XYZ file of N, CA and C in Angstrom:
432
model
N -199.616 91.325 -86.750
C -200.948 91.705 -86.306
C -201.931 91.405 -87.424
N -202.916 90.621 -87.123
C -203.938 90.288 -88.110
C -205.057 91.320 -88.058
N -205.694 91.519 -89.202
C -206.777 92.495 -89.283
C -208.126 91.786 -89.364
N -208.463 91.058 -88.326
C -209.751 90.384 -88.253
C -210.697 91.247 -87.432
N -211.603 91.923 -88.136
C -212.505 92.848 -87.467
C -213.461 92.130 -86.529
N -213.644 90.837 -86.726
C -214.547 90.097 -85.849
C -213.951 89.878 -84.460
N -212.640 90.040 -84.322
C -211.988 89.847 -83.028
C -211.951 91.114 -82.177
N -212.512 92.190 -82.710
C -212.530 93.443 -81.954
C -213.702 93.415 -80.988
N -213.420 93.729 -79.753
C -214.450 93.780 -78.696
C -215.041 95.192 -78.699
N -216.069 95.410 -79.522
C -216.568 96.752 -79.781
C -217.137 97.428 -78.533
N -217.797 96.702 -77.686
C -218.313 97.307 -76.457
C -217.190 97.813 -75.568
N -216.158 97.004 -75.435
C -215.006 97.419 -74.628
C -214.216 98.523 -75.313
N -214.205 98.534 -76.639
C -213.527 99.612 -77.367
C -214.199 100.949 -77.058
N -215.520 100.960 -77.080
C -216.252 102.196 -76.763
C -215.974 102.618 -75.324
N -215.953 101.659 -74.399
C -215.622 101.995 -73.008
C -214.197 102.528 -72.892
N -213.271 101.957 -73.658
C -211.894 102.428 -73.645
C -211.771 103.844 -74.179
N -212.500 104.155 -75.250
C -212.480 105.512 -75.803
C -213.064 106.494 -74.792
N -214.152 106.115 -74.145
C -214.759 106.994 -73.137
C -213.793 107.219 -71.978
N -213.128 106.163 -71.519
C -212.154 106.308 -70.435
C -211.010 107.224 -70.848
N -210.496 107.043 -72.070
C -209.405 107.885 -72.550
C -209.823 109.350 -72.630
N -211.044 109.603 -73.088
C -211.518 110.981 -73.195
C -211.791 111.607 -71.832
N -212.272 110.809 -70.896
C -212.482 111.337 -69.545
C -211.143 111.755 -68.933
N -210.136 110.926 -69.098
C -208.803 111.282 -68.594
C -208.276 112.506 -69.332
N -208.484 112.566 -70.649
C -208.036 113.694 -71.476
C -208.658 115.011 -71.026
N -209.888 114.985 -70.549
C -210.585 116.201 -70.163
C -210.404 116.523 -68.675
N -210.534 115.531 -67.807
C -210.601 115.779 -66.368
C -209.248 116.169 -65.771
N -208.185 115.500 -66.158
C -206.880 115.781 -65.540
C -206.405 117.216 -65.813
N -206.463 117.731 -67.061
C -206.093 119.138 -67.239
C -206.992 120.116 -66.487
N -208.275 119.790 -66.369
C -209.160 120.657 -65.589
C -208.712 120.686 -64.131
N -208.392 119.525 -63.581
C -207.926 119.470 -62.194
C -206.610 120.229 -62.005
N -205.723 120.142 -62.976
C -204.451 120.882 -62.889
C -204.718 122.381 -62.881
N -205.576 122.857 -63.778
C -205.857 124.295 -63.846
C -206.628 124.791 -62.627
N -207.559 123.992 -62.137
C -208.291 124.392 -60.924
C -207.349 124.425 -59.732
N -206.480 123.433 -59.643
C -205.497 123.425 -58.559
C -204.602 124.648 -58.599
N -204.152 125.026 -59.795
C -203.330 126.228 -59.928
C -204.111 127.465 -59.506
N -205.363 127.556 -59.942
C -206.173 128.713 -59.576
C -206.406 128.810 -58.072
N -206.609 127.675 -57.419
C -206.821 127.669 -55.962
C -205.552 128.094 -55.237
N -204.411 127.555 -55.656
C -203.144 127.917 -55.007
C -202.850 129.396 -55.197
N -203.011 129.890 -56.434
C -202.771 131.326 -56.680
C -203.780 132.184 -55.920
N -204.995 131.701 -55.785
C -205.989 132.451 -55.035
C -205.614 132.589 -53.567
N -205.087 131.511 -52.964
C -204.636 131.596 -51.577
C -203.414 132.502 -51.457
N -202.519 132.434 -52.450
C -201.331 133.271 -52.392
C -201.669 134.747 -52.534
N -202.662 135.053 -53.358
C -203.027 136.453 -53.591
C -204.104 136.930 -52.626
N -204.615 136.041 -51.805
C -205.709 136.350 -50.868
C -206.924 136.938 -51.587
N -207.281 136.277 -52.654
C -208.423 136.676 -53.474
C -208.372 135.891 -54.767
N -209.280 136.184 -55.637
C -209.274 135.428 -56.893
C -208.196 135.983 -57.827
N -207.427 135.086 -58.458
C -206.391 135.545 -59.374
C -207.018 136.065 -60.670
N -206.320 136.937 -61.361
C -206.856 137.426 -62.638
C -206.993 136.277 -63.648
N -207.992 136.384 -64.493
C -208.225 135.367 -65.508
C -207.035 135.239 -66.454
N -206.382 136.357 -66.756
C -205.244 136.333 -67.676
C -204.118 135.455 -67.127
N -203.948 135.456 -65.825
C -202.898 134.654 -65.197
C -203.208 133.163 -65.345
N -204.449 132.788 -65.170
C -204.831 131.384 -65.290
C -204.735 130.927 -66.749
N -205.153 131.779 -67.692
C -205.060 131.429 -69.112
C -203.602 131.318 -69.536
N -202.746 132.212 -69.049
C -201.315 132.136 -69.381
C -200.701 130.844 -68.840
N -201.117 130.446 -67.644
C -200.633 129.180 -67.090
C -201.109 128.007 -67.934
N -202.378 127.999 -68.311
C -202.936 126.875 -69.074
C -202.308 126.743 -70.456
N -201.829 127.839 -71.020
C -201.220 127.804 -72.358
C -199.701 127.734 -72.322
N -199.122 127.631 -71.151
C -197.665 127.567 -71.067
C -197.160 126.214 -71.561
N -195.926 126.198 -72.022
C -195.353 124.991 -72.624
C -195.323 123.799 -71.666
N -194.908 123.957 -70.410
C -194.911 122.784 -69.529
C -196.304 122.190 -69.313
N -197.307 123.016 -69.189
C -198.659 122.517 -68.944
C -199.204 121.817 -70.182
N -198.942 122.360 -71.354
C -199.418 121.734 -72.580
C -198.666 120.423 -72.832
N -197.388 120.379 -72.485
C -196.621 119.138 -72.604
C -197.182 118.077 -71.671
N -197.505 118.453 -70.460
C -198.142 117.518 -69.530
C -199.489 117.062 -70.088
N -200.202 117.958 -70.770
C -201.467 117.586 -71.390
C -201.305 116.512 -72.451
N -200.240 116.600 -73.248
C -199.984 115.565 -74.250
C -199.645 114.242 -73.567
N -198.882 114.298 -72.496
C -198.570 113.077 -71.748
C -199.815 112.493 -71.085
N -200.723 113.342 -70.666
C -201.993 112.870 -70.100
C -202.825 112.186 -71.186
N -202.789 112.718 -72.406
C -203.477 112.064 -73.521
C -202.889 110.688 -73.776
N -201.561 110.583 -73.719
C -200.891 109.294 -73.886
C -201.325 108.318 -72.799
N -201.377 108.799 -71.557
C -201.795 107.941 -70.447
C -203.260 107.538 -70.570
N -204.105 108.471 -70.997
C -205.517 108.148 -71.176
C -205.733 107.092 -72.245
N -205.008 107.223 -73.355
C -205.120 106.215 -74.416
C -204.516 104.892 -73.966
N -203.489 104.949 -73.125
C -202.901 103.720 -72.584
C -203.932 102.954 -71.762
N -204.546 103.641 -70.809
C -205.539 102.978 -69.966
C -206.781 102.589 -70.773
N -207.178 103.446 -71.717
C -208.315 103.112 -72.564
C -208.025 101.942 -73.484
N -206.803 101.848 -73.998
C -206.427 100.743 -74.873
C -206.304 99.423 -74.142
N -206.025 99.493 -72.865
C -205.919 98.259 -72.081
C -207.283 97.626 -71.806
N -208.336 98.429 -71.816
C -209.671 97.908 -71.508
C -210.081 96.799 -72.487
N -210.072 97.033 -73.816
C -210.454 95.927 -74.700
C -209.323 94.938 -74.942
N -208.081 95.395 -74.837
C -206.953 94.513 -75.154
C -206.795 93.399 -74.124
N -207.149 93.667 -72.890
C -207.021 92.617 -71.864
C -207.968 91.459 -72.114
N -209.148 91.740 -72.647
C -210.165 90.706 -72.812
C -210.134 90.021 -74.177
N -209.395 90.589 -75.133
C -209.331 89.983 -76.466
C -208.429 88.756 -76.435
N -208.749 87.781 -77.284
C -207.937 86.569 -77.314
C -206.680 86.758 -78.148
N -206.850 87.138 -79.426
C -205.713 87.191 -80.331
C -205.347 88.603 -80.778
N -206.296 89.459 -80.981
C -206.060 90.761 -81.601
C -205.913 91.869 -80.560
N -205.041 91.676 -79.597
C -204.853 92.683 -78.555
C -204.324 94.005 -79.116
N -203.274 94.006 -79.972
C -202.811 95.275 -80.515
C -203.854 95.964 -81.395
N -204.643 95.183 -82.117
C -205.686 95.771 -82.964
C -206.766 96.443 -82.119
N -207.150 95.832 -81.015
C -208.133 96.452 -80.112
C -207.592 97.755 -79.548
N -206.311 97.758 -79.138
C -205.706 98.991 -78.644
C -205.609 100.055 -79.715
N -205.289 99.641 -80.949
C -205.192 100.586 -82.062
C -206.543 101.222 -82.361
N -207.605 100.440 -82.319
C -208.939 100.987 -82.581
C -209.310 102.006 -81.502
N -208.946 101.731 -80.261
C -209.199 102.706 -79.197
C -208.389 103.975 -79.437
N -207.112 103.819 -79.799
C -206.274 104.986 -80.058
C -206.783 105.827 -81.214
N -207.170 105.185 -82.300
C -207.680 105.924 -83.457
C -209.027 106.563 -83.135
N -209.885 105.856 -82.425
C -211.174 106.430 -82.036
C -211.011 107.635 -81.126
N -210.078 107.535 -80.184
C -209.803 108.670 -79.307
C -209.244 109.841 -80.103
N -208.347 109.554 -81.047
C -207.766 110.618 -81.878
C -208.832 111.293 -82.735
N -209.787 110.524 -83.243
C -210.857 111.114 -84.060
C -211.715 112.056 -83.219
N -212.061 111.639 -82.015
C -212.875 112.511 -81.155
C -212.084 113.761 -80.760
N -210.799 113.605 -80.458
C -209.971 114.771 -80.129
C -209.864 115.700 -81.332
N -209.711 115.144 -82.535
C -209.645 115.964 -83.746
C -210.926 116.759 -83.936
N -212.061 116.132 -83.712
C -213.338 116.849 -83.825
C -213.408 117.974 -82.804
N -212.994 117.705 -81.559
C -212.997 118.754 -80.531
C -212.063 119.896 -80.889
N -210.885 119.572 -81.421
C -209.911 120.605 -81.791
C -210.451 121.454 -82.937
N -211.059 120.834 -83.936
C -211.586 121.592 -85.066
C -212.763 122.467 -84.657
N -213.569 122.009 -83.720
C -214.685 122.823 -83.237
C -214.162 124.030 -82.459
N -213.051 123.845 -81.740
C -212.532 124.917 -80.897
C -211.632 125.892 -81.630
N -211.272 125.643 -82.873
C -210.521 126.681 -83.551
C -209.508 126.212 -84.571
N -209.055 125.010 -84.564
C -208.142 124.566 -85.603
C -206.934 123.837 -85.066
N -206.209 123.234 -86.006
C -205.038 122.441 -85.659
C -203.840 123.325 -85.366
N -203.046 122.904 -84.426
C -201.745 123.500 -84.173
C -200.782 122.369 -83.822
N -199.573 122.734 -83.463
C -198.562 121.725 -83.169
C -198.981 120.841 -81.995
N -199.566 121.425 -80.990
C -199.940 120.663 -79.801
C -201.116 119.738 -80.080
N -202.022 120.144 -80.940
C -203.137 119.273 -81.294
C -202.641 118.035 -82.032
N -201.667 118.222 -82.914
C -201.075 117.078 -83.604
C -200.377 116.167 -82.592
N -199.735 116.748 -81.597
C -199.114 115.957 -80.531
C -200.137 115.134 -79.771
N -201.296 115.731 -79.497
C -202.373 114.991 -78.820
C -202.865 113.838 -79.687
N -203.005 114.066 -80.981
C -203.487 113.013 -81.878
C -202.492 111.862 -81.944
N -201.209 112.187 -82.093
C -200.190 111.140 -82.128
C -200.107 110.394 -80.802
N -200.214 111.124 -79.699
C -200.162 110.488 -78.383
C -201.346 109.544 -78.181
N -202.508 109.920 -78.688
C -203.685 109.049 -78.554
C -203.492 107.755 -79.334
N -202.999 107.865 -80.560
C -202.810 106.661 -81.375
C -201.708 105.791 -80.798
N -200.577 106.396 -80.450
C -199.469 105.623 -79.896
C -199.817 105.020 -78.544
N -200.521 105.767 -77.726
C -200.910 105.247 -76.410
C -201.840 104.063 -76.518
N -202.795 104.132 -77.421
C -203.730 103.029 -77.569
C -203.096 101.801 -78.198
N -202.326 102.012 -79.247
C -201.785 100.879 -79.992
C -200.517 100.323 -79.374
N -199.490 101.138 -79.317
C -198.195 100.641 -78.851
C -198.218 100.288 -77.379
N -198.656 101.228 -76.579
C -198.573 101.012 -75.143
C -199.696 100.100 -74.660
N -200.943 100.440 -74.991
C -202.068 99.650 -74.501
C -202.157 98.272 -75.104
N -202.144 98.197 -76.435
C -202.330 96.917 -77.094
C -201.121 96.016 -77.055
N -199.947 96.555 -77.374
C -198.762 95.707 -77.419
C -198.323 95.249 -76.038
N -198.427 96.123 -75.048
C -198.074 95.682 -73.694
C -199.062 94.652 -73.169
N -200.318 94.786 -73.554
C -201.302 93.778 -73.134
C -201.005 92.439 -73.793
N -200.572 92.454 -75.046
C -200.258 91.181 -75.707
C -198.976 90.581 -75.154
N -198.015 91.414 -74.790
C -196.782 90.882 -74.195
C -197.035 90.312 -72.799
N -197.854 90.986 -72.018
C -198.134 90.471 -70.677
C -198.935 89.172 -70.759
N -199.799 89.055 -71.755
C -200.567 87.823 -71.922
C -199.666 86.678 -72.374
N -198.691 86.956 -73.229
C -197.782 85.896 -73.667
C -196.815 85.511 -72.568
N -196.512 86.408 -71.656
C -195.636 86.097 -70.535
C -196.338 85.200 -69.508
N -197.661 85.338 -69.401
C -198.413 84.535 -68.441
C -198.581 83.099 -68.903
N -198.542 82.866 -70.204
C -198.788 81.519 -70.741
C -197.604 80.635 -70.582
């Protein structure tokens, strides 16, 4: 992988970071709202807030959140990597690192690092670089 900063598609990188962050935020919200709606129908009223918070902080839901971060960085990393000529993995890596930086800022504003926050950061970098960039470069070399 060459480090030619001129080959980075900066406009697409920003779009990729925005896409990754939208997926990072929207999918967990939809999961929690869906849980609240289902529990509300089951209880024939609104469920207690403590029940929804306990669900949102449970290990399976947080694990799914890390996988959603990986998927968001994957799709975000594919945005600039598909259009780049030579530096596909570098474009994906920049998206992954940019997404991780924004997630780190959000985590620090909300209270601090924990094990799951580190998992989100690693998933963002790996999703953007390995999955988004490298798979885009392999698919491009397979087409030629």
